[in-house]
Amino acid sequence: MAEHIVLESVVPFEQGGGRLDQIAARCFPDFSRAKLQAWIKQGELTVDNVARKPKDKLYGGELLRLNALVEDDETHQPEEIELNIVYEDDDILVLNKPEGLVVHPAAGHHSGTLLNALLHHCPDLASVPRAGIVHRLDKDTTGIMVVAKNLAAHTSLVAQLQDRAISREYEAIACGVMTAGGTVDQPIGRHPTQRTKMAVIDSGKEAVTHYRVLHRFRAHTHVRVKLETGRTHQIRVHMSHIHYPLLGDQVYGGRLKLPKGASSEFISSLQQFKRQALHARQLGLYHPTTDDYMEWETPLPEDFKQLLQLLADDQQSCEA
């Protein structure tokens, strides 16, 4: 079964000079570049209501209009995987993602993902781009996510993300003792030599992360983080950039930092925490149909709470 979609986007002036297919990929990020190129060639993606070629250059300010049919996604199979659903109605589904669950199939993870689980839970999601997934959490990041259950909801949520109208707050444990909160406003892009990593680079996309201190331990800091943008690995990259990498981050974390005189038991327990200490705690958005503002919060997972207790016990024993 196919679903008819009509989407519009105005080309930002800062993207002027780029090719139509490249700009379309930024304006409609939920579709592959190959799919967008096909729609351009078929006249289903127009510029100011005129059919153009994928390589044509744009200058900024043009209206891109996509009027096409989206076929059901038959490349990914439904799988019966338990979901921790926080809220669900006809338009959206809010869930609490556990550690270890990959959100979308990719190299090395072709099954057993959140997308496979969503297709089983709601088969109609096969006609929604990426089965309704509009934002992601890393495999080992836990916490709250929203999924669009139809194209109208999908369009609304993507627009809210682009307009920064969706509130996303996280809790994390950073290595090092912060003196105060702050903001990191540094562009993020693909690492120039290590292609599986992201990095702060001048050619990257705008990325803004706000953080505040919740509690300081002897060698670590419990922080609350609020995203203004949503780049891949944003919190992990930004915290590492300011020299406060997340505890347990195997990619951006560097060497494990320990307080002076730490016990062997304490050190062993920290070494056993093999994922980044990051949890998506709060999510707020405007409902796609009612336009009511809604907000959800999920508790910290057990391993995160145990880690906080471990750090608190170490601090208390030192002060005793």
PDB file of C-alpha atoms in Angstrom:
ATOM      1  CA  MET A   1       0.000   0.000   0.000  1.00  0.00           C
ATOM      2  CA  ALA A   2       1.263   3.498  -0.829  1.00  0.00           C
ATOM      3  CA  GLU A   3       0.535   6.791   0.917  1.00  0.00           C
ATOM      4  CA  HIS A   4       0.316  10.194  -0.743  1.00  0.00           C
ATOM      5  CA  ILE A   5       2.508  12.894   0.792  1.00  0.00           C
ATOM      6  CA  VAL A   6       2.684  16.635   0.195  1.00  0.00           C
ATOM      7  CA  LEU A   7       5.565  18.490   1.888  1.00  0.00           C
ATOM      8  CA  GLU A   8       7.015  21.961   1.421  1.00  0.00           C
ATOM      9  CA  SER A   9      10.262  23.599   2.493  1.00  0.00           C
ATOM     10  CA  VAL A  10      11.868  26.972   1.776  1.00  0.00           C
ATOM     11  CA  VAL A  11      15.551  26.761   0.837  1.00  0.00           C
ATOM     12  CA  PRO A  12      17.684  28.573   3.467  1.00  0.00           C
ATOM     13  CA  PHE A  13      19.763  31.383   1.940  1.00  0.00           C
ATOM     14  CA  GLU A  14      22.920  30.003   3.562  1.00  0.00           C
ATOM     15  CA  GLN A  15      22.542  26.906   1.341  1.00  0.00           C
ATOM     16  CA  GLY A  16      22.506  29.021  -1.844  1.00  0.00           C
ATOM     17  CA  GLY A  17      24.882  27.776  -4.520  1.00  0.00           C
ATOM     18  CA  GLY A  18      24.249  24.107  -3.763  1.00  0.00           C
ATOM     19  CA  ARG A  19      22.764  21.460  -6.049  1.00  0.00           C
ATOM     20  CA  LEU A  20      19.023  20.798  -5.879  1.00  0.00           C
ATOM     21  CA  ASP A  21      19.435  17.147  -4.858  1.00  0.00           C
ATOM     22  CA  GLN A  22      21.902  18.049  -2.087  1.00  0.00           C
ATOM     23  CA  ILE A  23      19.676  20.809  -0.719  1.00  0.00           C
ATOM     24  CA  ALA A  24      16.578  18.584  -0.964  1.00  0.00           C
ATOM     25  CA  ALA A  25      18.364  15.969   1.162  1.00  0.00           C
ATOM     26  CA  ARG A  26      18.800  18.606   3.894  1.00  0.00           C
ATOM     27  CA  CYS A  27      15.258  19.954   3.578  1.00  0.00           C
ATOM     28  CA  PHE A  28      13.644  16.488   3.558  1.00  0.00           C
ATOM     29  CA  PRO A  29      16.050  14.443   5.733  1.00  0.00           C
ATOM     30  CA  ASP A  30      13.678  11.496   6.156  1.00  0.00           C
ATOM     31  CA  PHE A  31      14.131  10.356   2.550  1.00  0.00           C
ATOM     32  CA  SER A  32      17.260   9.014   0.906  1.00  0.00           C
ATOM     33  CA  ARG A  33      19.095  11.142  -1.630  1.00  0.00           C
ATOM     34  CA  ALA A  34      18.483   8.469  -4.278  1.00  0.00           C
ATOM     35  CA  LYS A  35      14.725   8.599  -3.621  1.00  0.00           C
ATOM     36  CA  LEU A  36      14.729  12.407  -3.777  1.00  0.00           C
ATOM     37  CA  GLN A  37      16.705  12.352  -7.043  1.00  0.00           C
ATOM     38  CA  ALA A  38      14.106   9.996  -8.524  1.00  0.00           C
ATOM     39  CA  TRP A  39      11.278  12.299  -7.450  1.00  0.00           C
ATOM     40  CA  ILE A  40      13.099  15.305  -8.944  1.00  0.00           C
ATOM     41  CA  LYS A  41      13.533  13.499 -12.274  1.00  0.00           C
ATOM     42  CA  GLN A  42       9.854  12.468 -12.234  1.00  0.00           C
ATOM     43  CA  GLY A  43       8.737  16.045 -11.578  1.00  0.00           C
ATOM     44  CA  GLU A  44       7.288  15.136  -8.168  1.00  0.00           C
ATOM     45  CA  LEU A  45       9.744  17.400  -6.334  1.00  0.00           C
ATOM     46  CA  THR A  46       9.577  20.878  -7.857  1.00  0.00           C
ATOM     47  CA  VAL A  47      11.256  24.256  -7.359  1.00  0.00           C
ATOM     48  CA  ASP A  48       8.746  27.132  -7.265  1.00  0.00           C
ATOM     49  CA  ASN A  49       6.305  24.699  -8.923  1.00  0.00           C
ATOM     50  CA  VAL A  50       8.700  24.074 -11.833  1.00  0.00           C
ATOM     51  CA  ALA A  51      10.408  20.740 -12.590  1.00  0.00           C
ATOM     52  CA  ARG A  52      14.214  20.994 -12.447  1.00  0.00           C
ATOM     53  CA  LYS A  53      17.231  18.686 -12.755  1.00  0.00           C
ATOM     54  CA  PRO A  54      18.976  17.190  -9.676  1.00  0.00           C
ATOM     55  CA  LYS A  55      22.244  19.024 -10.487  1.00  0.00           C
ATOM     56  CA  ASP A  56      20.617  22.459 -10.956  1.00  0.00           C
ATOM     57  CA  LYS A  57      21.934  25.096  -8.572  1.00  0.00           C
ATOM     58  CA  LEU A  58      19.639  26.996  -6.210  1.00  0.00           C
ATOM     59  CA  TYR A  59      20.193  30.439  -4.698  1.00  0.00           C
ATOM     60  CA  GLY A  60      18.111  30.388  -1.507  1.00  0.00           C
ATOM     61  CA  GLY A  61      14.517  31.394  -0.900  1.00  0.00           C
ATOM     62  CA  GLU A  62      13.022  28.941  -3.420  1.00  0.00           C
ATOM     63  CA  LEU A  63      10.012  26.838  -2.441  1.00  0.00           C
ATOM     64  CA  LEU A  64      10.596  23.103  -2.692  1.00  0.00           C
ATOM     65  CA  ARG A  65       7.362  21.124  -3.011  1.00  0.00           C
ATOM     66  CA  LEU A  66       7.245  17.355  -2.734  1.00  0.00           C
ATOM     67  CA  ASN A  67       4.074  15.702  -4.036  1.00  0.00           C
ATOM     68  CA  ALA A  68       4.626  11.957  -4.289  1.00  0.00           C
ATOM     69  CA  LEU A  69       3.615   8.466  -3.265  1.00  0.00           C
ATOM     70  CA  VAL A  70       5.572   6.680  -0.544  1.00  0.00           C
ATOM     71  CA  GLU A  71       5.530   2.912  -0.912  1.00  0.00           C
ATOM     72  CA  ASP A  72       5.445   0.651   2.116  1.00  0.00           C
ATOM     73  CA  ASP A  73       8.882  -0.238   3.472  1.00  0.00           C
ATOM     74  CA  GLU A  74       9.261  -3.904   2.590  1.00  0.00           C
ATOM     75  CA  THR A  75      13.008  -4.070   3.225  1.00  0.00           C
ATOM     76  CA  HIS A  76      12.666  -4.381   7.013  1.00  0.00           C
ATOM     77  CA  GLN A  77      10.702  -7.139   8.697  1.00  0.00           C
ATOM     78  CA  PRO A  78       8.461  -6.865  11.772  1.00  0.00           C
ATOM     79  CA  GLU A  79       9.883  -8.553  14.861  1.00  0.00           C
ATOM     80  CA  GLU A  80       8.219  -9.232  18.190  1.00  0.00           C
ATOM     81  CA  ILE A  81      10.410  -7.221  20.540  1.00  0.00           C
ATOM     82  CA  GLU A  82       9.048  -5.884  23.820  1.00  0.00           C
ATOM     83  CA  LEU A  83       8.522  -2.124  23.948  1.00  0.00           C
ATOM     84  CA  ASN A  84       8.230  -0.010  27.087  1.00  0.00           C
ATOM     85  CA  ILE A  85       5.470   2.337  25.897  1.00  0.00           C
ATOM     86  CA  VAL A  86       4.952   5.468  27.993  1.00  0.00           C
ATOM     87  CA  TYR A  87       2.126   6.977  25.924  1.00  0.00           C
ATOM     88  CA  GLU A  88       0.255   6.129  22.728  1.00  0.00           C
ATOM     89  CA  ASP A  89      -2.656   7.479  20.700  1.00  0.00           C
ATOM     90  CA  ASP A  90      -3.620   7.488  17.014  1.00  0.00           C
ATOM     91  CA  ASP A  91      -0.847   9.931  16.084  1.00  0.00           C
ATOM     92  CA  ILE A  92       2.193   9.401  18.290  1.00  0.00           C
ATOM     93  CA  LEU A  93       3.902   6.778  20.392  1.00  0.00           C
ATOM     94  CA  VAL A  94       6.279   7.670  23.226  1.00  0.00           C
ATOM     95  CA  LEU A  95       8.572   4.948  24.555  1.00  0.00           C
ATOM     96  CA  ASN A  96      11.410   4.382  26.987  1.00  0.00           C
ATOM     97  CA  LYS A  97      14.332   2.837  25.063  1.00  0.00           C
ATOM     98  CA  PRO A  98      16.514   0.374  26.976  1.00  0.00           C
ATOM     99  CA  GLU A  99      20.285   0.044  26.794  1.00  0.00           C
ATOM    100  CA  GLY A 100      21.565  -2.069  23.898  1.00  0.00           C
ATOM    101  CA  LEU A 101      18.628  -1.539  21.531  1.00  0.00           C
ATOM    102  CA  VAL A 102      19.687  -0.183  18.132  1.00  0.00           C
ATOM    103  CA  VAL A 103      17.129   2.307  16.825  1.00  0.00           C
ATOM    104  CA  HIS A 104      17.451   1.808  13.049  1.00  0.00           C
ATOM    105  CA  PRO A 105      18.936  -1.035  10.953  1.00  0.00           C
ATOM    106  CA  ALA A 106      22.473  -0.346   9.739  1.00  0.00           C
ATOM    107  CA  ALA A 107      25.655  -2.225   8.943  1.00  0.00           C
ATOM    108  CA  GLY A 108      26.002  -4.986  11.524  1.00  0.00           C
ATOM    109  CA  HIS A 109      22.463  -4.488  12.824  1.00  0.00           C
ATOM    110  CA  HIS A 110      19.982  -5.624  10.178  1.00  0.00           C
ATOM    111  CA  SER A 111      17.446  -6.984  12.656  1.00  0.00           C
ATOM    112  CA  GLY A 112      16.529  -6.767  16.315  1.00  0.00           C
ATOM    113  CA  THR A 113      16.157  -3.002  16.140  1.00  0.00           C
ATOM    114  CA  LEU A 114      13.547  -0.580  17.416  1.00  0.00           C
ATOM    115  CA  LEU A 115      12.320  -0.139  13.831  1.00  0.00           C
ATOM    116  CA  ASN A 116      11.661  -3.890  13.550  1.00  0.00           C
ATOM    117  CA  ALA A 117       9.789  -3.793  16.857  1.00  0.00           C
ATOM    118  CA  LEU A 118       7.679  -0.820  15.762  1.00  0.00           C
ATOM    119  CA  LEU A 119       6.661  -2.545  12.516  1.00  0.00           C
ATOM    120  CA  HIS A 120       5.389  -5.484  14.587  1.00  0.00           C
ATOM    121  CA  HIS A 121       3.592  -3.300  17.108  1.00  0.00           C
ATOM    122  CA  CYS A 122       1.975  -1.085  14.441  1.00  0.00           C
ATOM    123  CA  PRO A 123       2.102  -2.536  10.878  1.00  0.00           C
ATOM    124  CA  ASP A 124       0.762   0.718   9.369  1.00  0.00           C
ATOM    125  CA  LEU A 125       4.130   2.308  10.185  1.00  0.00           C
ATOM    126  CA  ALA A 126       5.444   0.601   7.033  1.00  0.00           C
ATOM    127  CA  SER A 127       4.040   3.542   5.037  1.00  0.00           C
ATOM    128  CA  VAL A 128       5.703   6.201   7.224  1.00  0.00           C
ATOM    129  CA  PRO A 129       9.355   7.172   6.571  1.00  0.00           C
ATOM    130  CA  ARG A 130      11.714   5.224   8.844  1.00  0.00           C
ATOM    131  CA  ALA A 131       8.662   3.641  10.517  1.00  0.00           C
ATOM    132  CA  GLY A 132       7.893   6.982  12.151  1.00  0.00           C
ATOM    133  CA  ILE A 133      11.279   7.431  13.826  1.00  0.00           C
ATOM    134  CA  VAL A 134      12.023  11.165  13.752  1.00  0.00           C
ATOM    135  CA  HIS A 135      15.000  11.266  16.134  1.00  0.00           C
ATOM    136  CA  ARG A 136      17.393   8.688  17.490  1.00  0.00           C
ATOM    137  CA  LEU A 137      19.211   7.624  20.611  1.00  0.00           C
ATOM    138  CA  ASP A 138      22.531   5.811  20.422  1.00  0.00           C
ATOM    139  CA  LYS A 139      22.483   2.060  21.047  1.00  0.00           C
ATOM    140  CA  ASP A 140      23.722   2.377  24.628  1.00  0.00           C
ATOM    141  CA  THR A 141      21.835   5.556  25.511  1.00  0.00           C
ATOM    142  CA  THR A 142      18.611   4.949  27.412  1.00  0.00           C
ATOM    143  CA  GLY A 143      15.460   6.993  27.673  1.00  0.00           C
ATOM    144  CA  ILE A 144      12.499   8.633  26.070  1.00  0.00           C
ATOM    145  CA  MET A 145      11.723   8.862  22.334  1.00  0.00           C
ATOM    146  CA  VAL A 146       8.716   9.809  20.230  1.00  0.00           C
ATOM    147  CA  VAL A 147       7.513   8.033  17.078  1.00  0.00           C
ATOM    148  CA  ALA A 148       5.059   9.400  14.502  1.00  0.00           C
ATOM    149  CA  LYS A 149       2.286   6.934  13.616  1.00  0.00           C
ATOM    150  CA  ASN A 150       1.171   8.597  10.375  1.00  0.00           C
ATOM    151  CA  LEU A 151       2.525  10.994   7.760  1.00  0.00           C
ATOM    152  CA  ALA A 152       0.718  14.038   9.125  1.00  0.00           C
ATOM    153  CA  ALA A 153       2.197  13.463  12.574  1.00  0.00           C
ATOM    154  CA  HIS A 154       5.578  12.773  10.996  1.00  0.00           C
ATOM    155  CA  THR A 155       5.516  16.074   9.103  1.00  0.00           C
ATOM    156  CA  SER A 156       4.545  17.946  12.275  1.00  0.00           C
ATOM    157  CA  LEU A 157       7.262  16.376  14.450  1.00  0.00           C
ATOM    158  CA  VAL A 158       9.998  16.889  11.840  1.00  0.00           C
ATOM    159  CA  ALA A 159       8.956  20.547  11.545  1.00  0.00           C
ATOM    160  CA  GLN A 160       9.028  20.936  15.337  1.00  0.00           C
ATOM    161  CA  LEU A 161      12.527  19.460  15.455  1.00  0.00           C
ATOM    162  CA  GLN A 162      13.692  21.835  12.734  1.00  0.00           C
ATOM    163  CA  ASP A 163      12.088  24.783  14.546  1.00  0.00           C
ATOM    164  CA  ARG A 164      13.614  23.606  17.862  1.00  0.00           C
ATOM    165  CA  ALA A 165      10.133  23.427  19.389  1.00  0.00           C
ATOM    166  CA  ILE A 166      10.674  19.952  20.865  1.00  0.00           C
ATOM    167  CA  SER A 167      12.206  19.969  24.338  1.00  0.00           C
ATOM    168  CA  ARG A 168      14.765  17.230  25.016  1.00  0.00           C
ATOM    169  CA  GLU A 169      16.616  16.971  28.310  1.00  0.00           C
ATOM    170  CA  TYR A 170      19.120  14.346  29.401  1.00  0.00           C
ATOM    171  CA  GLU A 171      20.992  13.346  32.532  1.00  0.00           C
ATOM    172  CA  ALA A 172      24.631  12.383  32.278  1.00  0.00           C
ATOM    173  CA  ILE A 173      27.698  11.728  34.388  1.00  0.00           C
ATOM    174  CA  ALA A 174      30.782  13.523  33.150  1.00  0.00           C
ATOM    175  CA  CYS A 175      34.391  12.788  34.021  1.00  0.00           C
ATOM    176  CA  GLY A 176      35.959  15.673  35.925  1.00  0.00           C
ATOM    177  CA  VAL A 177      34.574  18.190  38.404  1.00  0.00           C
ATOM    178  CA  MET A 178      32.768  21.092  36.739  1.00  0.00           C
ATOM    179  CA  THR A 179      32.780  24.486  38.396  1.00  0.00           C
ATOM    180  CA  ALA A 180      29.509  25.588  36.775  1.00  0.00           C
ATOM    181  CA  GLY A 181      27.069  24.934  33.955  1.00  0.00           C
ATOM    182  CA  GLY A 182      27.288  26.513  30.546  1.00  0.00           C
ATOM    183  CA  THR A 183      26.624  26.220  26.813  1.00  0.00           C
ATOM    184  CA  VAL A 184      28.646  24.578  24.049  1.00  0.00           C
ATOM    185  CA  ASP A 185      28.008  26.214  20.665  1.00  0.00           C
ATOM    186  CA  GLN A 186      30.330  24.379  18.276  1.00  0.00           C
ATOM    187  CA  PRO A 187      29.610  22.846  14.840  1.00  0.00           C
ATOM    188  CA  ILE A 188      29.641  19.058  14.544  1.00  0.00           C
ATOM    189  CA  GLY A 189      30.451  16.997  11.477  1.00  0.00           C
ATOM    190  CA  ARG A 190      31.992  13.698  10.421  1.00  0.00           C
ATOM    191  CA  HIS A 191      35.492  13.172  11.839  1.00  0.00           C
ATOM    192  CA  PRO A 192      38.003  13.956   9.057  1.00  0.00           C
ATOM    193  CA  THR A 193      39.953  10.688   9.449  1.00  0.00           C
ATOM    194  CA  GLN A 194      37.858   8.368  11.633  1.00  0.00           C
ATOM    195  CA  ARG A 195      34.659   8.089   9.617  1.00  0.00           C
ATOM    196  CA  THR A 196      32.667   6.249  12.318  1.00  0.00           C
ATOM    197  CA  LYS A 197      33.117   9.185  14.700  1.00  0.00           C
ATOM    198  CA  MET A 198      31.808  12.738  14.840  1.00  0.00           C
ATOM    199  CA  ALA A 199      33.874  15.763  15.812  1.00  0.00           C
ATOM    200  CA  VAL A 200      33.786  19.510  16.340  1.00  0.00           C
ATOM    201  CA  ILE A 201      34.910  20.858  12.952  1.00  0.00           C
ATOM    202  CA  ASP A 202      34.498  24.214  11.216  1.00  0.00           C
ATOM    203  CA  SER A 203      32.680  22.620   8.264  1.00  0.00           C
ATOM    204  CA  GLY A 204      30.134  20.877  10.520  1.00  0.00           C
ATOM    205  CA  LYS A 205      26.499  21.745  11.161  1.00  0.00           C
ATOM    206  CA  GLU A 206      25.423  24.110  13.917  1.00  0.00           C
ATOM    207  CA  ALA A 207      25.170  22.327  17.260  1.00  0.00           C
ATOM    208  CA  VAL A 208      24.170  23.868  20.603  1.00  0.00           C
ATOM    209  CA  THR A 209      24.181  22.038  23.948  1.00  0.00           C
ATOM    210  CA  HIS A 210      23.241  23.561  27.325  1.00  0.00           C
ATOM    211  CA  TYR A 211      24.305  21.891  30.577  1.00  0.00           C
ATOM    212  CA  ARG A 212      23.944  22.543  34.292  1.00  0.00           C
ATOM    213  CA  VAL A 213      25.433  20.895  37.343  1.00  0.00           C
ATOM    214  CA  LEU A 214      23.198  18.698  39.493  1.00  0.00           C
ATOM    215  CA  HIS A 215      25.868  17.312  41.825  1.00  0.00           C
ATOM    216  CA  ARG A 216      29.658  17.243  42.069  1.00  0.00           C
ATOM    217  CA  PHE A 217      31.496  14.142  43.178  1.00  0.00           C
ATOM    218  CA  ARG A 218      35.210  13.734  43.861  1.00  0.00           C
ATOM    219  CA  ALA A 219      36.188  13.198  40.227  1.00  0.00           C
ATOM    220  CA  HIS A 220      32.869  13.293  38.359  1.00  0.00           C
ATOM    221  CA  THR A 221      29.857  15.567  37.834  1.00  0.00           C
ATOM    222  CA  HIS A 222      26.178  14.674  37.496  1.00  0.00           C
ATOM    223  CA  VAL A 223      24.705  17.050  34.911  1.00  0.00           C
ATOM    224  CA  ARG A 224      21.408  17.894  33.258  1.00  0.00           C
ATOM    225  CA  VAL A 225      21.787  18.545  29.529  1.00  0.00           C
ATOM    226  CA  LYS A 226      19.339  20.277  27.196  1.00  0.00           C
ATOM    227  CA  LEU A 227      19.634  19.956  23.427  1.00  0.00           C
ATOM    228  CA  GLU A 228      18.921  22.939  21.207  1.00  0.00           C
ATOM    229  CA  THR A 229      19.937  21.017  18.072  1.00  0.00           C
ATOM    230  CA  GLY A 230      20.100  17.287  17.389  1.00  0.00           C
ATOM    231  CA  ARG A 231      23.347  16.227  15.743  1.00  0.00           C
ATOM    232  CA  THR A 232      24.683  12.674  15.805  1.00  0.00           C
ATOM    233  CA  HIS A 233      26.488  11.983  19.121  1.00  0.00           C
ATOM    234  CA  GLN A 234      26.032  15.672  19.988  1.00  0.00           C
ATOM    235  CA  ILE A 235      26.178  15.471  23.788  1.00  0.00           C
ATOM    236  CA  ARG A 236      29.051  12.982  23.750  1.00  0.00           C
ATOM    237  CA  VAL A 237      31.084  15.053  21.269  1.00  0.00           C
ATOM    238  CA  HIS A 238      30.442  18.390  22.963  1.00  0.00           C
ATOM    239  CA  MET A 239      31.217  17.160  26.474  1.00  0.00           C
ATOM    240  CA  SER A 240      34.425  15.560  25.243  1.00  0.00           C
ATOM    241  CA  HIS A 241      35.305  18.785  23.415  1.00  0.00           C
ATOM    242  CA  ILE A 242      35.180  20.795  26.671  1.00  0.00           C
ATOM    243  CA  HIS A 243      37.257  18.075  28.389  1.00  0.00           C
ATOM    244  CA  TYR A 244      34.423  16.578  30.426  1.00  0.00           C
ATOM    245  CA  PRO A 245      33.715  13.350  28.485  1.00  0.00           C
ATOM    246  CA  LEU A 246      30.896  11.088  29.617  1.00  0.00           C
ATOM    247  CA  LEU A 247      31.770   8.320  32.038  1.00  0.00           C
ATOM    248  CA  GLY A 248      31.845   4.957  30.264  1.00  0.00           C
ATOM    249  CA  ASP A 249      31.972   6.422  26.737  1.00  0.00           C
ATOM    250  CA  GLN A 250      34.045   3.905  24.798  1.00  0.00           C
ATOM    251  CA  VAL A 251      34.388   6.198  21.749  1.00  0.00           C
ATOM    252  CA  TYR A 252      34.852   9.724  23.064  1.00  0.00           C
ATOM    253  CA  GLY A 253      35.711   9.086  26.707  1.00  0.00           C
ATOM    254  CA  GLY A 254      39.444   8.638  26.819  1.00  0.00           C
ATOM    255  CA  ARG A 255      41.211   7.318  29.901  1.00  0.00           C
ATOM    256  CA  LEU A 256      39.132   6.588  33.024  1.00  0.00           C
ATOM    257  CA  LYS A 257      39.510   9.341  35.625  1.00  0.00           C
ATOM    258  CA  LEU A 258      39.684   8.291  39.265  1.00  0.00           C
ATOM    259  CA  PRO A 259      39.613  10.227  42.544  1.00  0.00           C
ATOM    260  CA  LYS A 260      42.692  10.069  44.748  1.00  0.00           C
ATOM    261  CA  GLY A 261      42.818   7.085  47.078  1.00  0.00           C
ATOM    262  CA  ALA A 262      39.970   5.259  45.319  1.00  0.00           C
ATOM    263  CA  SER A 263      39.425   1.715  46.574  1.00  0.00           C
ATOM    264  CA  SER A 264      40.029  -1.261  44.302  1.00  0.00           C
ATOM    265  CA  GLU A 265      36.324  -2.128  44.610  1.00  0.00           C
ATOM    266  CA  PHE A 266      35.333   1.373  43.490  1.00  0.00           C
ATOM    267  CA  ILE A 267      37.740   1.254  40.538  1.00  0.00           C
ATOM    268  CA  SER A 268      36.490  -2.174  39.492  1.00  0.00           C
ATOM    269  CA  SER A 269      32.868  -1.015  39.609  1.00  0.00           C
ATOM    270  CA  LEU A 270      33.615   2.019  37.427  1.00  0.00           C
ATOM    271  CA  GLN A 271      35.496  -0.142  34.932  1.00  0.00           C
ATOM    272  CA  GLN A 272      32.498  -2.461  34.645  1.00  0.00           C
ATOM    273  CA  PHE A 273      30.235   0.380  33.456  1.00  0.00           C
ATOM    274  CA  LYS A 274      30.785  -0.160  29.724  1.00  0.00           C
ATOM    275  CA  ARG A 275      28.319   2.326  28.213  1.00  0.00           C
ATOM    276  CA  GLN A 276      28.115   6.115  28.169  1.00  0.00           C
ATOM    277  CA  ALA A 277      26.333   7.384  31.280  1.00  0.00           C
ATOM    278  CA  LEU A 278      23.596   9.155  29.355  1.00  0.00           C
ATOM    279  CA  HIS A 279      19.809   8.974  29.765  1.00  0.00           C
ATOM    280  CA  ALA A 280      17.123  10.868  27.829  1.00  0.00           C
ATOM    281  CA  ARG A 281      15.089  11.998  30.823  1.00  0.00           C
ATOM    282  CA  GLN A 282      12.457  14.429  29.508  1.00  0.00           C
ATOM    283  CA  LEU A 283      10.613  15.084  26.242  1.00  0.00           C
ATOM    284  CA  GLY A 284       8.133  17.848  25.455  1.00  0.00           C
ATOM    285  CA  LEU A 285       6.290  18.602  22.211  1.00  0.00           C
ATOM    286  CA  TYR A 286       3.129  19.994  20.642  1.00  0.00           C
ATOM    287  CA  HIS A 287       0.672  17.254  19.746  1.00  0.00           C
ATOM    288  CA  PRO A 288       0.403  16.983  15.937  1.00  0.00           C
ATOM    289  CA  THR A 289      -3.421  16.976  15.969  1.00  0.00           C
ATOM    290  CA  THR A 290      -4.538  18.934  19.046  1.00  0.00           C
ATOM    291  CA  ASP A 291      -1.532  21.301  19.216  1.00  0.00           C
ATOM    292  CA  ASP A 292      -1.594  20.838  23.008  1.00  0.00           C
ATOM    293  CA  TYR A 293       1.829  20.905  24.670  1.00  0.00           C
ATOM    294  CA  MET A 294       2.607  17.510  26.190  1.00  0.00           C
ATOM    295  CA  GLU A 295       5.551  16.413  28.289  1.00  0.00           C
ATOM    296  CA  TRP A 296       6.865  13.101  29.578  1.00  0.00           C
ATOM    297  CA  GLU A 297       9.675  12.081  31.909  1.00  0.00           C
ATOM    298  CA  THR A 298      11.291   8.691  32.465  1.00  0.00           C
ATOM    299  CA  PRO A 299      13.166   7.567  35.594  1.00  0.00           C
ATOM    300  CA  LEU A 300      16.859   6.781  35.502  1.00  0.00           C
ATOM    301  CA  PRO A 301      17.638   3.124  34.702  1.00  0.00           C
ATOM    302  CA  GLU A 302      18.974   0.910  37.495  1.00  0.00           C
ATOM    303  CA  ASP A 303      22.594   0.850  36.305  1.00  0.00           C
ATOM    304  CA  PHE A 304      22.667   4.659  36.184  1.00  0.00           C
ATOM    305  CA  LYS A 305      21.197   4.922  39.690  1.00  0.00           C
ATOM    306  CA  GLN A 306      23.697   2.377  40.987  1.00  0.00           C
ATOM    307  CA  LEU A 307      26.512   4.392  39.439  1.00  0.00           C
ATOM    308  CA  LEU A 308      25.317   7.570  41.161  1.00  0.00           C
ATOM    309  CA  GLN A 309      25.127   5.684  44.463  1.00  0.00           C
ATOM    310  CA  LEU A 310      28.647   4.354  43.959  1.00  0.00           C
ATOM    311  CA  LEU A 311      29.982   7.886  43.422  1.00  0.00           C
ATOM    312  CA  ALA A 312      28.012   9.194  46.416  1.00  0.00           C
ATOM    313  CA  ASP A 313      29.334   6.421  48.679  1.00  0.00           C
ATOM    314  CA  ASP A 314      32.905   7.177  47.578  1.00  0.00           C
ATOM    315  CA  GLN A 315      32.395  10.874  48.335  1.00  0.00           C
ATOM    316  CA  GLN A 316      30.842  10.141  51.717  1.00  0.00           C
ATOM    317  CA  SER A 317      33.612   7.743  52.756  1.00  0.00           C
ATOM    318  CA  CYS A 318      36.213  10.371  51.905  1.00  0.00           C
ATOM    319  CA  GLU A 319      34.420  13.042  53.941  1.00  0.00           C
ATOM    320  CA  ALA A 320      33.909  10.770  56.963  1.00  0.00           C
TER     321      ALA A 320
END
